[in-house]
Short mmCIF file of C-alpha atoms and ligand atoms in Angstrom, two decimals:
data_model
loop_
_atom_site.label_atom_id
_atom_site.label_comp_id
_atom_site.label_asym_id
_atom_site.label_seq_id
_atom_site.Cartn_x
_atom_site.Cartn_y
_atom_site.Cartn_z
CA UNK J 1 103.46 120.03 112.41
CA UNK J 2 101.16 117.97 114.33
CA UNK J 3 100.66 118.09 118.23
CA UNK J 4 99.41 115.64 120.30
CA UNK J 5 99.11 116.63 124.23
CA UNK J 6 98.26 113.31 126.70
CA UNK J 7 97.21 113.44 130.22
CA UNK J 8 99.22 110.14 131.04
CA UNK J 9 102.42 109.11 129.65
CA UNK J 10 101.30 105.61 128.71
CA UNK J 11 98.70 106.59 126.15
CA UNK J 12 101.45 108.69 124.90
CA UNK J 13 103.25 105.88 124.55
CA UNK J 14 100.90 104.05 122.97
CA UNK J 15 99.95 106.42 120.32
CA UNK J 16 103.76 106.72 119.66
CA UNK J 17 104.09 103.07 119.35
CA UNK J 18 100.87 103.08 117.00
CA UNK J 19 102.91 105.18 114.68
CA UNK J 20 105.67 103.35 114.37
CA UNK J 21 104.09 99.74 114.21
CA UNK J 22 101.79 100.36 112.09
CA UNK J 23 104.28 102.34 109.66
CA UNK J 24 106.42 98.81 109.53
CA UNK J 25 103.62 96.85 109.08
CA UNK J 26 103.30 99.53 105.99
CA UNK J 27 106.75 99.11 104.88
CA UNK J 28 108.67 96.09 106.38
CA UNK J 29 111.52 97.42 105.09
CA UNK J 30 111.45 101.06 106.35
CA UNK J 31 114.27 102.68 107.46
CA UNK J 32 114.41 103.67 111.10
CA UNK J 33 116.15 106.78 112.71
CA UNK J 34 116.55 105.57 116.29
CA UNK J 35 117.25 108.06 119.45
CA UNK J 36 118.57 106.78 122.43
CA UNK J 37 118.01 108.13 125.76
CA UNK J 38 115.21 107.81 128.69
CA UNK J 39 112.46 108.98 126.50
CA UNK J 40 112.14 106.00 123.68
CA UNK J 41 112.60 103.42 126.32
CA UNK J 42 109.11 103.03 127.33
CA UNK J 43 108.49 102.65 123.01
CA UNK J 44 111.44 100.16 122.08
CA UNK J 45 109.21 98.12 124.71
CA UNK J 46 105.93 98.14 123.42
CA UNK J 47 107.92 97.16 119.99
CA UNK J 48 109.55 94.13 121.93
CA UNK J 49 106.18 93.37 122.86
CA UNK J 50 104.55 93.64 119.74
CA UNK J 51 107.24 90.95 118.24
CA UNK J 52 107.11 88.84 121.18
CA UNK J 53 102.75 88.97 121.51
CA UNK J 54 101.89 89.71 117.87
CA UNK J 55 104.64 88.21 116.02
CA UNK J 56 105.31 91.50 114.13
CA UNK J 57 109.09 90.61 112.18
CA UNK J 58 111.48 93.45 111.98
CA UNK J 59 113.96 91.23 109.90
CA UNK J 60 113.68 93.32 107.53
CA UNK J 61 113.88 96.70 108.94
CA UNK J 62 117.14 99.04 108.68
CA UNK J 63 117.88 101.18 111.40
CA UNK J 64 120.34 104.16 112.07
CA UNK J 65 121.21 105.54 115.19
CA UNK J 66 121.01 109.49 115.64
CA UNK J 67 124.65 109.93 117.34
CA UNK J 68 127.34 108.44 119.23
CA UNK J 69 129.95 109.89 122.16
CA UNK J 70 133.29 110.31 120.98
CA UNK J 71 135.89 108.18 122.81
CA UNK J 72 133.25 105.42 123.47
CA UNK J 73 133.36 102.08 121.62
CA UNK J 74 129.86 100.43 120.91
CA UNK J 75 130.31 97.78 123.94
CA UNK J 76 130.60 100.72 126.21
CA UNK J 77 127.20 100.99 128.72
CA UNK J 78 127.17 104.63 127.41
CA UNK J 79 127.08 103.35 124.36
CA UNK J 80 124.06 104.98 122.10
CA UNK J 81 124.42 101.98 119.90
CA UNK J 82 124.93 99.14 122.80
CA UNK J 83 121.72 101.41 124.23
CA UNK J 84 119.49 100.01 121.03
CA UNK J 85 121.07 96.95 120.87
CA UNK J 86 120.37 96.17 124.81
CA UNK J 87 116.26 97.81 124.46
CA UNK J 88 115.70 96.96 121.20
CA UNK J 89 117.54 94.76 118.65
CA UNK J 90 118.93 91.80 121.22
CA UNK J 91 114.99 91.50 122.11
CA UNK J 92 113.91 91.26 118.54
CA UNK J 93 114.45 89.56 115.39
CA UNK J 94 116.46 92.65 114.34
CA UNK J 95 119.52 92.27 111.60
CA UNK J 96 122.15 93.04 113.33
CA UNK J 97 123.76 94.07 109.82
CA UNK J 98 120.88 96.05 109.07
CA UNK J 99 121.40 98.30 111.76
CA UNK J 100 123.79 101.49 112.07
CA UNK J 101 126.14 103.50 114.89
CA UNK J 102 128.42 106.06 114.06
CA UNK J 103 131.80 104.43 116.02
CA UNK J 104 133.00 107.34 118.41
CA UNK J 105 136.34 105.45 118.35
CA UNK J 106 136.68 105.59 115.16
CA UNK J 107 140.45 106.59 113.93
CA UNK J 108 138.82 108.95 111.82
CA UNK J 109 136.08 111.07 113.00
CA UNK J 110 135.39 112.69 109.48
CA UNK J 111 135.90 109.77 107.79
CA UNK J 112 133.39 107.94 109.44
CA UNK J 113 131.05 110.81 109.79
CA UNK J 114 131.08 110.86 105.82
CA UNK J 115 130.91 107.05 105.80
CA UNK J 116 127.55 107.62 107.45
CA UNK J 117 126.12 109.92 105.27
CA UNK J 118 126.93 107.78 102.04
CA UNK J 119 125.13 104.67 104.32
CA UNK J 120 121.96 106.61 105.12
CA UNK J 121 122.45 107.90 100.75
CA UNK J 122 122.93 103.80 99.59
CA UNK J 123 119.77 103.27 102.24
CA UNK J 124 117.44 105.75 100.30
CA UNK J 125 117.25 108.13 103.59
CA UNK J 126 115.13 107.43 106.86
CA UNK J 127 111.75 106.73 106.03
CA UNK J 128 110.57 107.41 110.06
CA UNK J 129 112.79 109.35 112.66
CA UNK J 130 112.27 108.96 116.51
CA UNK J 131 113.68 111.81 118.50
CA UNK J 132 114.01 112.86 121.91
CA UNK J 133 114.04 116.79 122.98
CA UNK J 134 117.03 118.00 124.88
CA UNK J 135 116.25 120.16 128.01
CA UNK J 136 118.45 122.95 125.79
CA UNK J 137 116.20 122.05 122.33
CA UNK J 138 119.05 119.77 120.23
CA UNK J 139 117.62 117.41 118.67
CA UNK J 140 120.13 114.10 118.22
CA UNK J 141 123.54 115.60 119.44
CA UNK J 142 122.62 119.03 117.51
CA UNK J 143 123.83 121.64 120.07
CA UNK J 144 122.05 124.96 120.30
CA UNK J 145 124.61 127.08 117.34
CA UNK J 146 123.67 123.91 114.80
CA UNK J 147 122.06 125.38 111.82
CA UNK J 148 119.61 123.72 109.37
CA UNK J 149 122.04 122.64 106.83
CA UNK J 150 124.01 120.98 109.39
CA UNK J 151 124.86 117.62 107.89
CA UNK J 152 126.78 114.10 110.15
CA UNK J 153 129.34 115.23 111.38
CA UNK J 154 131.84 115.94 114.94
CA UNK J 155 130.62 118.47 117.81
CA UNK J 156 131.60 119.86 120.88
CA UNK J 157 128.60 118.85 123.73
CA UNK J 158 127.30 121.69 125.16
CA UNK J 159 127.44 122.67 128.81
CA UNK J 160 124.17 121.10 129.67
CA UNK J 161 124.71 117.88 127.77
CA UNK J 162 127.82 116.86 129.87
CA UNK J 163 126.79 117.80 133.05
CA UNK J 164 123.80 115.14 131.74
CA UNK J 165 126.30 112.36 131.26
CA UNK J 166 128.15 113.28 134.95
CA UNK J 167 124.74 112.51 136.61
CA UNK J 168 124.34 109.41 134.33
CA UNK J 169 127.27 107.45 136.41
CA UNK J 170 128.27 106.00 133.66
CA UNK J 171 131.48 107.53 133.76
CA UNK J 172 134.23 107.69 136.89
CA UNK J 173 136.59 110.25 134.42
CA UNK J 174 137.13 110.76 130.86
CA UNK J 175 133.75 112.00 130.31
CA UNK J 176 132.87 112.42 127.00
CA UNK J 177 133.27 116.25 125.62
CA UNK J 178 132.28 115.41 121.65
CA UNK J 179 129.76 113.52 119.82
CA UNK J 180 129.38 112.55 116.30
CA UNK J 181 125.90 113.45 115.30
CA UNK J 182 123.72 113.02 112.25
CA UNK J 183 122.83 116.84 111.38
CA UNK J 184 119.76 118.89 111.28
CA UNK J 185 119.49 118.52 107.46
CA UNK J 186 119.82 114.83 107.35
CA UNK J 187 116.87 114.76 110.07
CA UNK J 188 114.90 117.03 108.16
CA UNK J 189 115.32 114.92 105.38
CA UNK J 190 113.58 111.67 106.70
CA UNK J 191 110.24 111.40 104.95
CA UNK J 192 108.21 111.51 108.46
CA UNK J 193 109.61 112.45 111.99
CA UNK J 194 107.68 111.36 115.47
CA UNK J 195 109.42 113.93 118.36
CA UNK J 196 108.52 112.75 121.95
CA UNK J 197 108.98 114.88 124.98
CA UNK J 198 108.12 114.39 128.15
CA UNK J 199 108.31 115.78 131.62
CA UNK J 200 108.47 119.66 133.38
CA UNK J 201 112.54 120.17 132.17
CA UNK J 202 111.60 120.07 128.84
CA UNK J 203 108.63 122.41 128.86
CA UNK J 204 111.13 125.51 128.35
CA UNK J 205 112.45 123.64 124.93
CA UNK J 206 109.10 122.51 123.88
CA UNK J 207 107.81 126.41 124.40
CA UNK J 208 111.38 127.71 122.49
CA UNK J 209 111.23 125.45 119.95
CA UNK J 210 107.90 125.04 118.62
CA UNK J 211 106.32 128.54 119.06
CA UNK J 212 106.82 129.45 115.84
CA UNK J 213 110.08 131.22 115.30
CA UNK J 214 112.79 128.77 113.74
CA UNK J 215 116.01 129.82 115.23
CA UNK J 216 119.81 127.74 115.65
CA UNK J 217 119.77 128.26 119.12
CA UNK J 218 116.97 126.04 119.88
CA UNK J 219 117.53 123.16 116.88
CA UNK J 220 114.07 121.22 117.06
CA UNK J 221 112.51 124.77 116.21
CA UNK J 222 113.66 123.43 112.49
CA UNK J 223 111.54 120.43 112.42
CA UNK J 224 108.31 123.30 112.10
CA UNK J 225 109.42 123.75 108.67
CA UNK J 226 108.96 119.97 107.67
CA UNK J 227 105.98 118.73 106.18
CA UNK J 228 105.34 115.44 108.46
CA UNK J 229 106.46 115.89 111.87
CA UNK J 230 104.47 114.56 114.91
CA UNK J 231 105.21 115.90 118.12
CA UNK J 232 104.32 113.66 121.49
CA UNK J 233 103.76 115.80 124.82
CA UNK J 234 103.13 115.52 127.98
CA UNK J 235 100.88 117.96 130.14
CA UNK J 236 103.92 118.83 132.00
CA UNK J 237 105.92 119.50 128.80
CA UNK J 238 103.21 121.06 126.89
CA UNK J 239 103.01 123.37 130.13
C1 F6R L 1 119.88 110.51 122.05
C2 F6R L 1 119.70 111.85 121.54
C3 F6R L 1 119.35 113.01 122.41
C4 F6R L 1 118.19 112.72 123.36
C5 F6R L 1 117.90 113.93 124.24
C6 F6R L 1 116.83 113.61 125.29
O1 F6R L 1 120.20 109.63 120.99
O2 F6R L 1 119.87 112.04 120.39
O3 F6R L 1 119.04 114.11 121.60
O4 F6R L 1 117.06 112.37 122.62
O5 F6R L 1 119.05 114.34 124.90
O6 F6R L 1 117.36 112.68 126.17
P1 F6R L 1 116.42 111.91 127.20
O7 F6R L 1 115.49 111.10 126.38
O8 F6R L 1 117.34 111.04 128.01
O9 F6R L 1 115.71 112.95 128.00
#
């Protein structure tokens, strides 16, 4: 595991954006694991960018999403997917066929869960996986209890994670209390894995999860074991 510690957040983000552009001009046709969330914003921009000032294509590019609410269709402004659509593929030359959401209104919830493990299978895996850190260590919608062999599949949020959501405003009622998730195995399995966290609430997870000890209640403490993982701090999460 790699760690990179930045005094600003924009030379984070550059660096993090580095990565990933210069992995697609590698492989135009690498398979992205996209996170949604605050943290990648500030990245899906500098990618807009780079198509808009550079030219850079991502026609080619495949993408899958790292989870999904249950009980929120993808038009939803909750929406992971309708989250990468609005940041990243509506602003670029993105397939819209290439790219992936588990459907958290899907009649069902296993079915599609296994539907999205035989996509990511037919895709080859995810060549490059963005994540965020959760302020309680999961990593997609991986809860603190999710093991390493966790595979896609449904999940109960945790405390933490829906009181999240209530501050989001996103929601007047019927907050969402599951997620569909791709699992801790299926992340471990992408071939490289960039993990950006930033801020003082997620020093406590940073310190949990990557001192060494791999442990289910803090899930990113399983990316340690993986041969290529990069991991993006901030002085105040590196605290
Ligand atoms: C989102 C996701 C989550 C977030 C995490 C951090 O697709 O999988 O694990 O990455 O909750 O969220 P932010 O970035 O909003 O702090």
């Amino acid at each position: 595991m790699k760690t990179e510690v930045f005094r600003d957040t924009d030379q984070l983000y550059l660096a993090a954006a580095n990565y990933v552009l210069a992995a697609i001009k590698k492989n135009p046709k690498i398979v992205l694991g996209l996170a949604a969330g605050n943290t990648p914003i500030p990245l899906y921009k500098k990618m807009v960018e780079a198509h808009e000032k550079e030219n850079l294509s991502f026609s080619d590019i495949t993408t899958f999403n790292l989870d999904e609410y249950v009980g929120v269709d993808q038009e939803h402004p909750a929406s992971f997917y309708r989250f990468t659509r609005d940041h990243l593929f509506d602003l670029t030359d993105i397939d819209h066929l290439k790219t992936h959401g588990l459907n958290g209104v899907a009649s069902d919830l296993k079915a599609e869960c296994d539907q999205y493990e035989n996509l990511l299978k037919m895709a080859g895996g995810i060549d490059l996986q963005i994540l965020g850190l959760g302020p309680n260590g999961h990593i997609g919608f991986n809860e603190p209890g999710s093991d390493k062999s966790s595979r896609t599949r449904l999940i109960n949020l945790s405390a933490e994670t829906k009181s999240k959501i209530e501050r989001s405003l996103f929601f007047d009622r019927d907050i969402p209390t599951q997620g569909l998730t791709i699992g801790v195995a299926n992340i471990l399995e992408a071939k490289k894995i960039i993990l950006i966290a930033t801020g003082a609430s997620k020093a406590n997870a940073v310190k949990n999860c990557f001192s060494g000890k791999e442990s289910a209640q803090w899930p990113a403490s399983f990316l340690q074991s993986h041969k290529d993982v990069i991991v993006l701090l901030d002085g105040a999460s590196a605290k």
